Amino acid sequence: MNAYKTVLVTGGAGYISSHATLALLQAGFDLVVLDNLCNASAESLRRVAQLSGRAPVFVQGDIRDRALLDHLLAQHWVQAVLHFAGPKAVGESLAQPLSYYSNNVGGTVNLCQAMAAASVFTLLFSSSATVYGDSATVSITEDQPLGQITNPYGRSKFMVEQLLGDIVASDKRWRVALLRYFNPVGAHESGQIGEDPNGIPNNLLPFVAQVAVGQSPELAVFGHDYPTLDGTGVSDYIHVVDLAEGHLAALKAIYSCPGMEVWSLGTGNGYSVLQLVRAFEAASGRHVPYRLAERRPGDVATCYAHPGKAAAELNWISKRDLHSIMRDAWRWQSQNPDGYRG
Ligand code: NAD
Ligand code: UFG
């Protein structure tokens, strides 16, 4: 039995959100998806509907459009919001900081104002492990001081966390979950939905997949002199379906948690860039040529979650291992070489 019935999913046609949308539809929620399709295709939602046997209501539009939000929240009797919408490329955020602050910070302010006006006080926010910055510890717990954030994208996530804390403190009706994702990777096991980056991917696994199919000649491994097992950076890669299930668990938990809660969603395991490349080669049977390159500014040597708080409070842990991640990523890539355009 779900405590909430109708949920608005902002940015719901995107990579992580399409998997969350599928999980929520399968769990019986009614969904309204608002997405401006600046980094997504409505084809993802068509496939989600095919997989779940139920279609979300889809509205193409922007979270900065207050009149549209007012209309959606009222017309569909929305009770909770999963807020994914916003750009996420670190490099782009350095070149276009105002666009990041307008979308991520301004968009969230607009959304929260519309929610309060419609008496909708439950929000799950897509935050990021990037707010931990270059943490002194490597097994990162939610309560550690937030670190030096090196780019406007990360700072915009941090600012949203702060502003959500302020509105929760000002009005006891709010229930807010800050979900700090580690590195989401992989695809739904059907091979029907997955990550479909625009142009050259920024993140490691989509780039590795493009090298494997010959769309890029080789991978540049950023940094080979870190104090790690093989000198390359170690990160916490979480299967996107596990992450989607984490949202379902958080939505159920927040119903009985007034105030603000923070949960890191990660696996608790770290893998190096070269370990990830080898696991992809094993799952795909393809060779991934690479060259060792300079460190990428803003990267850290080692970063992985301490998943204990989410396990205890959400009764959620990640279940899918590195092999499943690679197998599912490869199935998506090989079945959809041109993403949703194919
Ligand atoms: P994505 O780009 O696939 O999804 C974001 C969606 O939001 C897209 O469908 C895009 O079209 C839409 N969108 C963007 N701006 C919008 C606006 N103003 N109004 C309406 N729709 C808008 O990205 P993703 O990887 O699925 O990330 C989802 C969320 O998770 C983002 O907030 C991102 O910052 C956060 N996050 C992602 C990662 C990651 O590595 N992918 C890690 C941590 C946090
Ligand atoms: N890397 C390479 N070559 C590439 C791309 C990445 O060697 O072409 C390396 C990076 O240096 C890093 C690792 O692969 O060591 C992972 O990099 P990603 O770009 O895939 O991911 P990030 O850790 O930089 O960032 C991701 C999300 C952030 C989120 C963070 C949380 O993009 O939004 O995970 O841990 F905050």
GROMACS .gro file of C-alpha atoms and ligand atoms in nm:
model
  422
    1MET     CA    1   0.000   0.000   0.000
    2ASN     CA    2   0.154   0.333  -0.110
    3ALA     CA    3   0.114   0.632   0.119
    4TYR     CA    4   0.118   0.867  -0.179
    5LYS     CA    5  -0.081   0.804  -0.494
    6THR     CA    6   0.010   1.067  -0.751
    7VAL     CA    7   0.367   1.182  -0.792
    8LEU     CA    8   0.517   1.452  -1.015
    9VAL     CA    9   0.854   1.354  -1.163
   10THR     CA   10   1.050   1.654  -1.291
   11GLY     CA   11   1.302   1.570  -1.562
   12GLY     CA   12   1.136   1.228  -1.575
   13ALA     CA   13   1.238   1.134  -1.930
   14GLY     CA   14   1.610   1.133  -1.842
   15TYR     CA   15   1.855   0.858  -1.759
   16ILE     CA   16   1.809   0.797  -1.386
   17SER     CA   17   1.454   0.928  -1.380
   18SER     CA   18   1.327   0.693  -1.654
   19HIS     CA   19   1.441   0.398  -1.440
   20ALA     CA   20   1.280   0.554  -1.131
   21THR     CA   21   0.962   0.624  -1.328
   22LEU     CA   22   0.948   0.258  -1.429
   23ALA     CA   23   1.001   0.141  -1.069
   24LEU     CA   24   0.728   0.373  -0.940
   25LEU     CA   25   0.477   0.273  -1.209
   26GLN     CA   26   0.546  -0.093  -1.134
   27ALA     CA   27   0.486  -0.021  -0.764
   28GLY     CA   28   0.143   0.125  -0.845
   29PHE     CA   29   0.201   0.501  -0.830
   30ASP     CA   30   0.029   0.731  -1.079
   31LEU     CA   31   0.286   0.961  -1.236
   32VAL     CA   32   0.297   1.298  -1.406
   33VAL     CA   33   0.627   1.361  -1.585
   34LEU     CA   34   0.741   1.715  -1.661
   35ASP     CA   35   1.047   1.737  -1.886
   36ASN     CA   36   1.161   2.001  -2.134
   37LEU     CA   37   1.351   1.730  -2.328
   38CYS     CA   38   1.669   1.940  -2.335
   39ASN     CA   39   1.866   1.622  -2.262
   40ALA     CA   40   1.618   1.343  -2.323
   41SER     CA   41   1.377   1.188  -2.568
   42ALA     CA   42   1.009   1.110  -2.511
   43GLU     CA   43   1.092   0.767  -2.656
   44SER     CA   44   1.228   0.671  -2.311
   45LEU     CA   45   0.880   0.719  -2.164
   46ARG     CA   46   0.718   0.523  -2.446
   47ARG     CA   47   0.946   0.232  -2.358
   48VAL     CA   48   0.879   0.275  -1.985
   49ALA     CA   49   0.507   0.249  -2.061
   50GLN     CA   50   0.568  -0.064  -2.267
   51LEU     CA   51   0.771  -0.226  -1.987
   52SER     CA   52   0.530  -0.137  -1.708
   53GLY     CA   53   0.204  -0.171  -1.897
   54ARG     CA   54   0.107   0.174  -1.763
   55ALA     CA   55   0.180   0.517  -1.906
   56PRO     CA   56   0.273   0.826  -1.706
   57VAL     CA   57   0.105   1.153  -1.803
   58PHE     CA   58   0.373   1.338  -1.998
   59VAL     CA   59   0.393   1.716  -2.021
   60GLN     CA   60   0.673   1.882  -2.216
   61GLY     CA   61   0.772   2.195  -2.028
   62ASP     CA   62   1.019   2.366  -1.798
   63ILE     CA   63   1.036   2.366  -1.418
   64ARG     CA   64   1.094   2.744  -1.438
   65ASP     CA   65   0.743   2.790  -1.584
   66ARG     CA   66   0.541   2.874  -1.272
   67ALA     CA   67   0.201   2.886  -1.445
   68LEU     CA   68   0.258   2.539  -1.587
   69LEU     CA   69   0.358   2.400  -1.246
   70ASP     CA   70   0.052   2.554  -1.080
   71HIS     CA   71  -0.167   2.394  -1.341
   72LEU     CA   72  -0.004   2.049  -1.317
   73LEU     CA   73   0.000   2.031  -0.939
   74ALA     CA   74  -0.367   2.124  -0.915
   75GLN     CA   75  -0.502   1.935  -1.214
   76HIS     CA   76  -0.347   1.602  -1.120
   77TRP     CA   77  -0.383   1.614  -0.740
   78VAL     CA   78  -0.007   1.568  -0.699
   79GLN     CA   79   0.097   1.461  -0.347
   80ALA     CA   80   0.475   1.430  -0.379
   81VAL     CA   81   0.750   1.539  -0.617
   82LEU     CA   82   1.063   1.359  -0.733
   83HIS     CA   83   1.288   1.638  -0.856
   84PHE     CA   84   1.544   1.521  -1.115
   85ALA     CA   85   1.528   1.809  -1.366
   86GLY     CA   86   1.846   2.004  -1.431
   87PRO     CA   87   2.169   1.996  -1.628
   88LYS     CA   88   2.455   1.788  -1.485
   89ALA     CA   89   2.777   1.831  -1.685
   90VAL     CA   90   3.062   1.959  -1.472
   91GLY     CA   91   3.264   2.102  -1.764
   92GLU     CA   92   2.962   2.279  -1.913
   93SER     CA   93   2.885   2.430  -1.573
   94LEU     CA   94   3.228   2.595  -1.569
   95ALA     CA   95   3.154   2.754  -1.908
   96GLN     CA   96   2.790   2.843  -1.838
   97PRO     CA   97   2.753   2.894  -1.462
   98LEU     CA   98   2.445   3.116  -1.486
   99SER     CA   99   2.257   2.852  -1.680
  100TYR     CA  100   2.334   2.602  -1.400
  101TYR     CA  101   2.228   2.837  -1.122
  102SER     CA  102   1.914   2.940  -1.313
  103ASN     CA  103   1.809   2.582  -1.384
  104ASN     CA  104   1.919   2.403  -1.069
  105VAL     CA  105   1.876   2.674  -0.806
  106GLY     CA  106   1.618   2.904  -0.971
  107GLY     CA  107   1.419   2.606  -1.100
  108THR     CA  108   1.406   2.448  -0.754
  109VAL     CA  109   1.296   2.776  -0.593
  110ASN     CA  110   1.016   2.803  -0.850
  111LEU     CA  111   0.916   2.441  -0.794
  112CYS     CA  112   0.906   2.480  -0.415
  113GLN     CA  113   0.701   2.799  -0.440
  114ALA     CA  114   0.450   2.625  -0.664
  115MET     CA  115   0.443   2.323  -0.433
  116ALA     CA  116   0.380   2.534  -0.123
  117ALA     CA  117   0.103   2.725  -0.302
  118ALA     CA  118  -0.060   2.394  -0.393
  119SER     CA  119  -0.003   2.249  -0.041
  120VAL     CA  120   0.230   1.978  -0.173
  121PHE     CA  121   0.505   1.943   0.085
  122THR     CA  122   0.691   1.621  -0.002
  123LEU     CA  123   1.004   1.647  -0.218
  124LEU     CA  124   1.281   1.402  -0.306
  125PHE     CA  125   1.580   1.586  -0.448
  126SER     CA  126   1.849   1.441  -0.678
  127SER     CA  127   2.160   1.557  -0.502
  128SER     CA  128   2.507   1.425  -0.562
  129ALA     CA  129   2.808   1.287  -0.381
  130THR     CA  130   2.984   1.582  -0.538
  131VAL     CA  131   2.872   1.788  -0.233
  132TYR     CA  132   3.119   1.589  -0.022
  133GLY     CA  133   3.403   1.746  -0.223
  134ASP     CA  134   3.753   1.614  -0.163
  135SER     CA  135   3.657   1.436   0.152
  136ALA     CA  136   3.915   1.353   0.416
  137THR     CA  137   3.758   1.009   0.466
  138VAL     CA  138   3.688   0.767   0.183
  139SER     CA  139   3.395   0.567   0.319
  140ILE     CA  140   3.167   0.866   0.326
  141THR     CA  141   2.888   0.900   0.582
  142GLU     CA  142   2.607   1.154   0.548
  143ASP     CA  143   2.704   1.349   0.859
  144GLN     CA  144   3.053   1.447   0.760
  145PRO     CA  145   3.127   1.811   0.690
  146LEU     CA  146   3.070   1.900   0.328
  147GLY     CA  147   3.391   1.962   0.139
  148GLN     CA  148   3.541   2.209  -0.100
  149ILE     CA  149   3.325   2.198  -0.410
  150THR     CA  150   3.521   2.272  -0.724
  151ASN     CA  151   3.260   2.358  -0.988
  152PRO     CA  152   2.931   2.547  -1.038
  153TYR     CA  153   2.732   2.225  -1.096
  154GLY     CA  154   2.836   2.091  -0.756
  155ARG     CA  155   2.784   2.428  -0.590
  156SER     CA  156   2.433   2.449  -0.738
  157LYS     CA  157   2.350   2.111  -0.578
  158PHE     CA  158   2.496   2.230  -0.248
  159MET     CA  159   2.294   2.554  -0.263
  160VAL     CA  160   1.974   2.362  -0.327
  161GLU     CA  161   2.047   2.141  -0.025
  162GLN     CA  162   2.089   2.458   0.184
  163LEU     CA  163   1.773   2.626   0.057
  164LEU     CA  164   1.570   2.311   0.115
  165GLY     CA  165   1.702   2.302   0.472
  166ASP     CA  166   1.586   2.661   0.518
  167ILE     CA  167   1.233   2.600   0.396
  168VAL     CA  168   1.199   2.287   0.608
  169ALA     CA  169   1.308   2.488   0.912
  170SER     CA  170   1.051   2.756   0.830
  171ASP     CA  171   0.749   2.531   0.786
  172LYS     CA  172   0.699   2.199   0.961
  173ARG     CA  173   0.475   2.062   0.690
  174TRP     CA  174   0.769   1.991   0.459
  175ARG     CA  175   0.914   1.643   0.417
  176VAL     CA  176   1.234   1.656   0.211
  177ALA     CA  177   1.479   1.381   0.120
  178LEU     CA  178   1.823   1.475  -0.009
  179LEU     CA  179   1.941   1.175  -0.209
  180ARG     CA  180   2.313   1.197  -0.270
  181TYR     CA  181   2.391   0.968  -0.560
  182PHE     CA  182   2.733   0.819  -0.616
  183ASN     CA  183   2.813   0.715  -0.978
  184PRO     CA  184   2.499   0.585  -1.151
  185VAL     CA  185   2.581   0.340  -1.431
  186GLY     CA  186   2.428   0.051  -1.625
  187ALA     CA  187   2.083   0.016  -1.774
  188HIS     CA  188   1.757  -0.167  -1.726
  189GLU     CA  189   1.805  -0.539  -1.776
  190SER     CA  190   1.554  -0.542  -2.065
  191GLY     CA  191   1.799  -0.337  -2.274
  192GLN     CA  192   1.508  -0.102  -2.351
  193ILE     CA  193   1.608   0.201  -2.143
  194GLY     CA  194   1.953   0.334  -2.059
  195GLU     CA  195   2.181   0.633  -2.079
  196ASP     CA  196   2.171   0.819  -2.410
  197PRO     CA  197   2.423   1.102  -2.380
  198ASN     CA  198   2.411   1.396  -2.618
  199GLY     CA  199   2.735   1.414  -2.818
  200ILE     CA  200   3.060   1.308  -2.653
  201PRO     CA  201   2.986   1.164  -2.308
  202ASN     CA  202   3.144   1.320  -2.000
  203ASN     CA  203   3.116   1.019  -1.776
  204LEU     CA  204   3.337   0.714  -1.779
  205LEU     CA  205   3.107   0.423  -1.862
  206PRO     CA  206   2.918   0.580  -2.156
  207PHE     CA  207   3.255   0.679  -2.299
  208VAL     CA  208   3.394   0.327  -2.254
  209ALA     CA  209   3.085   0.190  -2.430
  210GLN     CA  210   3.138   0.427  -2.724
  211VAL     CA  211   3.502   0.321  -2.754
  212ALA     CA  212   3.393  -0.044  -2.750
  213VAL     CA  213   3.168   0.009  -3.053
  214GLY     CA  214   3.425   0.219  -3.238
  215GLN     CA  215   3.246   0.555  -3.207
  216SER     CA  216   3.555   0.692  -3.028
  217PRO     CA  217   3.909   0.565  -3.091
  218GLU     CA  218   4.033   0.532  -2.732
  219LEU     CA  219   3.962   0.616  -2.371
  220ALA     CA  220   4.175   0.874  -2.192
  221VAL     CA  221   4.228   0.751  -1.837
  222PHE     CA  222   4.244   1.066  -1.629
  223GLY     CA  223   4.525   1.021  -1.377
  224HIS     CA  224   4.749   0.721  -1.313
  225ASP     CA  225   4.943   0.842  -1.011
  226TYR     CA  226   4.671   0.844  -0.749
  227PRO     CA  227   4.742   0.656  -0.423
  228THR     CA  228   4.513   0.368  -0.528
  229LEU     CA  229   4.564   0.001  -0.617
  230ASP     CA  230   4.663   0.075  -0.979
  231GLY     CA  231   4.709   0.452  -0.973
  232THR     CA  232   4.372   0.532  -1.132
  233GLY     CA  233   4.076   0.697  -0.956
  234VAL     CA  234   3.845   0.483  -0.743
  235SER     CA  235   3.469   0.555  -0.743
  236ASP     CA  236   3.145   0.397  -0.622
  237TYR     CA  237   2.951   0.278  -0.931
  238ILE     CA  238   2.588   0.199  -0.857
  239HIS     CA  239   2.352   0.015  -1.093
  240VAL     CA  240   2.083   0.258  -1.205
  241VAL     CA  241   1.807   0.009  -1.123
  242ASP     CA  242   1.935  -0.018  -0.765
  243LEU     CA  243   1.933   0.361  -0.753
  244ALA     CA  244   1.576   0.369  -0.885
  245GLU     CA  245   1.472   0.124  -0.613
  246GLY     CA  246   1.637   0.357  -0.361
  247HIS     CA  247   1.392   0.629  -0.467
  248LEU     CA  248   1.099   0.399  -0.409
  249ALA     CA  249   1.230   0.316  -0.061
  250ALA     CA  250   1.290   0.685   0.017
  251LEU     CA  251   0.943   0.785  -0.100
  252LYS     CA  252   0.788   0.527   0.130
  253ALA     CA  253   1.010   0.627   0.424
  254ILE     CA  254   0.966   1.005   0.393
  255TYR     CA  255   0.592   0.972   0.447
  256SER     CA  256   0.656   0.913   0.816
  257CYS     CA  257   0.959   1.147   0.845
  258PRO     CA  258   0.861   1.514   0.873
  259GLY     CA  259   1.159   1.747   0.824
  260MET     CA  260   1.465   1.683   0.612
  261GLU     CA  261   1.651   1.354   0.573
  262VAL     CA  262   1.976   1.286   0.391
  263TRP     CA  263   2.059   0.952   0.238
  264SER     CA  264   2.365   0.861   0.034
  265LEU     CA  265   2.276   0.612  -0.236
  266GLY     CA  266   2.587   0.412  -0.320
  267THR     CA  267   2.716   0.056  -0.294
  268GLY     CA  268   2.994   0.097  -0.039
  269ASN     CA  269   3.244  -0.054  -0.288
  270GLY     CA  270   3.504   0.136  -0.485
  271TYR     CA  271   3.645   0.030  -0.823
  272SER     CA  272   3.928   0.191  -1.016
  273VAL     CA  273   3.897   0.318  -1.372
  274LEU     CA  274   4.108   0.028  -1.500
  275GLN     CA  275   3.905  -0.229  -1.304
  276LEU     CA  276   3.593  -0.085  -1.463
  277VAL     CA  277   3.745  -0.104  -1.812
  278ARG     CA  278   3.845  -0.468  -1.762
  279ALA     CA  279   3.500  -0.560  -1.629
  280PHE     CA  280   3.342  -0.397  -1.935
  281GLU     CA  281   3.576  -0.589  -2.167
  282ALA     CA  282   3.487  -0.916  -1.994
  283ALA     CA  283   3.112  -0.854  -2.020
  284SER     CA  284   3.117  -0.729  -2.379
  285GLY     CA  285   3.393  -0.935  -2.534
  286ARG     CA  286   3.516  -0.609  -2.689
  287HIS     CA  287   3.860  -0.454  -2.652
  288VAL     CA  288   3.870  -0.102  -2.507
  289PRO     CA  289   4.192   0.075  -2.608
  290TYR     CA  290   4.305   0.339  -2.362
  291ARG     CA  291   4.589   0.582  -2.295
  292LEU     CA  292   4.701   0.715  -1.961
  293ALA     CA  293   4.643   1.090  -1.939
  294GLU     CA  294   4.675   1.377  -1.693
  295ARG     CA  295   4.447   1.399  -1.390
  296ARG     CA  296   4.116   1.574  -1.458
  297PRO     CA  297   4.077   1.887  -1.244
  298GLY     CA  298   3.824   1.838  -0.964
  299ASP     CA  299   3.857   1.457  -0.946
  300VAL     CA  300   3.941   1.284  -0.621
  301ALA     CA  301   4.159   0.975  -0.569
  302THR     CA  302   3.902   0.762  -0.389
  303CYS     CA  303   3.536   0.815  -0.313
  304TYR     CA  304   3.275   0.564  -0.204
  305ALA     CA  305   2.967   0.561   0.012
  306HIS     CA  306   2.915   0.424   0.357
  307PRO     CA  307   2.571   0.280   0.281
  308GLY     CA  308   2.472   0.207   0.644
  309LYS     CA  309   2.221   0.490   0.698
  310ALA     CA  310   2.016   0.405   0.390
  311ALA     CA  311   2.030   0.035   0.483
  312ALA     CA  312   1.905   0.100   0.835
  313GLU     CA  313   1.644   0.367   0.762
  314LEU     CA  314   1.523   0.277   0.413
  315ASN     CA  315   1.576  -0.097   0.434
  316TRP     CA  316   1.754  -0.056   0.102
  317ILE     CA  317   2.090  -0.176  -0.023
  318SER     CA  318   2.229  -0.206  -0.373
  319LYS     CA  319   2.201  -0.563  -0.497
  320ARG     CA  320   2.355  -0.565  -0.843
  321ASP     CA  321   2.730  -0.627  -0.877
  322LEU     CA  322   2.987  -0.491  -1.119
  323HIS     CA  323   2.932  -0.778  -1.362
  324SER     CA  324   2.555  -0.707  -1.378
  325ILE     CA  325   2.629  -0.339  -1.436
  326MET     CA  326   2.856  -0.417  -1.730
  327ARG     CA  327   2.630  -0.685  -1.877
  328ASP     CA  328   2.329  -0.449  -1.869
  329ALA     CA  329   2.526  -0.149  -1.996
  330TRP     CA  330   2.650  -0.358  -2.287
  331ARG     CA  331   2.304  -0.497  -2.365
  332TRP     CA  332   2.166  -0.141  -2.383
  333GLN     CA  333   2.458  -0.016  -2.594
  334SER     CA  334   2.457  -0.309  -2.838
  335GLN     CA  335   2.078  -0.313  -2.882
  336ASN     CA  336   2.058   0.067  -2.919
  337PRO     CA  337   2.380   0.182  -3.089
  338ASP     CA  338   2.215   0.517  -3.168
  339GLY     CA  339   2.036   0.545  -2.835
  340TYR     CA  340   1.670   0.646  -2.860
  341ARG     CA  341   1.727   0.779  -3.213
  342GLY     CA  342   1.767   0.427  -3.352
  343NAD     P1  343   1.951   1.351  -1.741
  343NAD     O1  344   2.001   1.469  -1.815
  343NAD     O2  345   1.939   1.223  -1.817
  343NAD     O3  346   1.808   1.384  -1.676
  343NAD     C1  347   1.770   1.516  -1.643
  343NAD     C2  348   1.639   1.544  -1.713
  343NAD     O4  349   1.594   1.675  -1.680
  343NAD     C3  350   1.650   1.538  -1.866
  343NAD     O5  351   1.547   1.456  -1.913
  343NAD     C4  352   1.631   1.685  -1.910
  343NAD     O6  353   1.569   1.692  -2.037
  343NAD     C5  354   1.546   1.740  -1.798
  343NAD     N1  355   1.558   1.884  -1.771
  343NAD     C6  356   1.672   1.957  -1.756
  343NAD     N2  357   1.643   2.085  -1.725
  343NAD     C7  358   1.507   2.092  -1.719
  343NAD     C8  359   1.416   2.196  -1.691
  343NAD     N3  360   1.460   2.320  -1.663
  343NAD     N4  361   1.283   2.169  -1.691
  343NAD     C9  362   1.238   2.044  -1.720
  343NAD     N5  363   1.321   1.942  -1.749
  343NAD    C10  364   1.454   1.965  -1.747
  343NAD     O7  365   2.043   1.333  -1.613
  343NAD     P2  366   2.053   1.215  -1.507
  343NAD     O8  367   2.190   1.159  -1.513
  343NAD     O9  368   1.940   1.122  -1.517
  343NAD    O10  369   2.043   1.300  -1.373
  343NAD    C11  370   1.921   1.325  -1.308
  343NAD    C12  371   1.948   1.407  -1.184
  343NAD    O11  372   2.041   1.338  -1.100
  343NAD    C13  373   2.010   1.544  -1.214
  343NAD    O12  374   1.956   1.637  -1.122
  343NAD    C14  375   2.157   1.522  -1.184
  343NAD    O13  376   2.221   1.640  -1.144
  343NAD    C15  377   2.151   1.423  -1.069
  343NAD     N6  378   2.272   1.341  -1.055
  343NAD    C16  379   2.319   1.272  -1.163
  343NAD    C17  380   2.435   1.196  -1.151
  343NAD    C18  381   2.491   1.121  -1.268
  343NAD    O14  382   2.608   1.082  -1.264
  343NAD     N7  383   2.415   1.094  -1.374
  343NAD    C19  384   2.501   1.189  -1.026
  343NAD    C20  385   2.448   1.261  -0.918
  343NAD    C21  386   2.333   1.337  -0.933
  344UFG     N1  387   3.730   0.912  -1.618
  344UFG     C1  388   3.831   0.882  -1.706
  344UFG     N2  389   3.812   0.908  -1.840
  344UFG     C2  390   3.694   0.961  -1.888
  344UFG     C3  391   3.591   0.991  -1.795
  344UFG     C4  392   3.613   0.966  -1.661
  344UFG     O1  393   3.937   0.834  -1.667
  344UFG     O2  394   3.683   0.983  -2.011
  344UFG     C5  395   3.750   0.883  -1.475
  344UFG     C6  396   3.745   1.007  -1.387
  344UFG     O3  397   3.870   1.068  -1.383
  344UFG     C7  398   3.698   0.946  -1.254
  344UFG     C8  399   3.611   0.828  -1.295
  344UFG     O4  400   3.643   0.801  -1.431
  344UFG     O5  401   3.808   0.895  -1.185
  344UFG     C9  402   3.462   0.857  -1.286
  344UFG     O6  403   3.433   0.975  -1.361
  344UFG     P1  404   3.287   1.014  -1.410
  344UFG     O7  405   3.301   1.136  -1.495
  344UFG     O8  406   3.221   0.895  -1.471
  344UFG     O9  407   3.209   1.044  -1.277
  344UFG     P2  408   3.238   1.150  -1.162
  344UFG    O10  409   3.283   1.071  -1.043
  344UFG    O11  410   3.325   1.260  -1.206
  344UFG    O12  411   3.096   1.212  -1.137
  344UFG    C10  412   2.977   1.135  -1.122
  344UFG    C11  413   2.861   1.225  -1.161
  344UFG    C12  414   2.852   1.338  -1.061
  344UFG    C13  415   2.845   1.282  -0.921
  344UFG    C14  416   2.959   1.190  -0.892
  344UFG    C15  417   2.937   1.131  -0.756
  344UFG    O13  418   2.880   1.275  -1.293
  344UFG    O14  419   2.734   1.412  -1.087
  344UFG    O15  420   2.964   1.088  -0.991
  344UFG    O16  421   3.038   1.049  -0.716
  344UFG     F1  422   2.850   1.383  -0.832
   0.00000   0.00000   0.00000
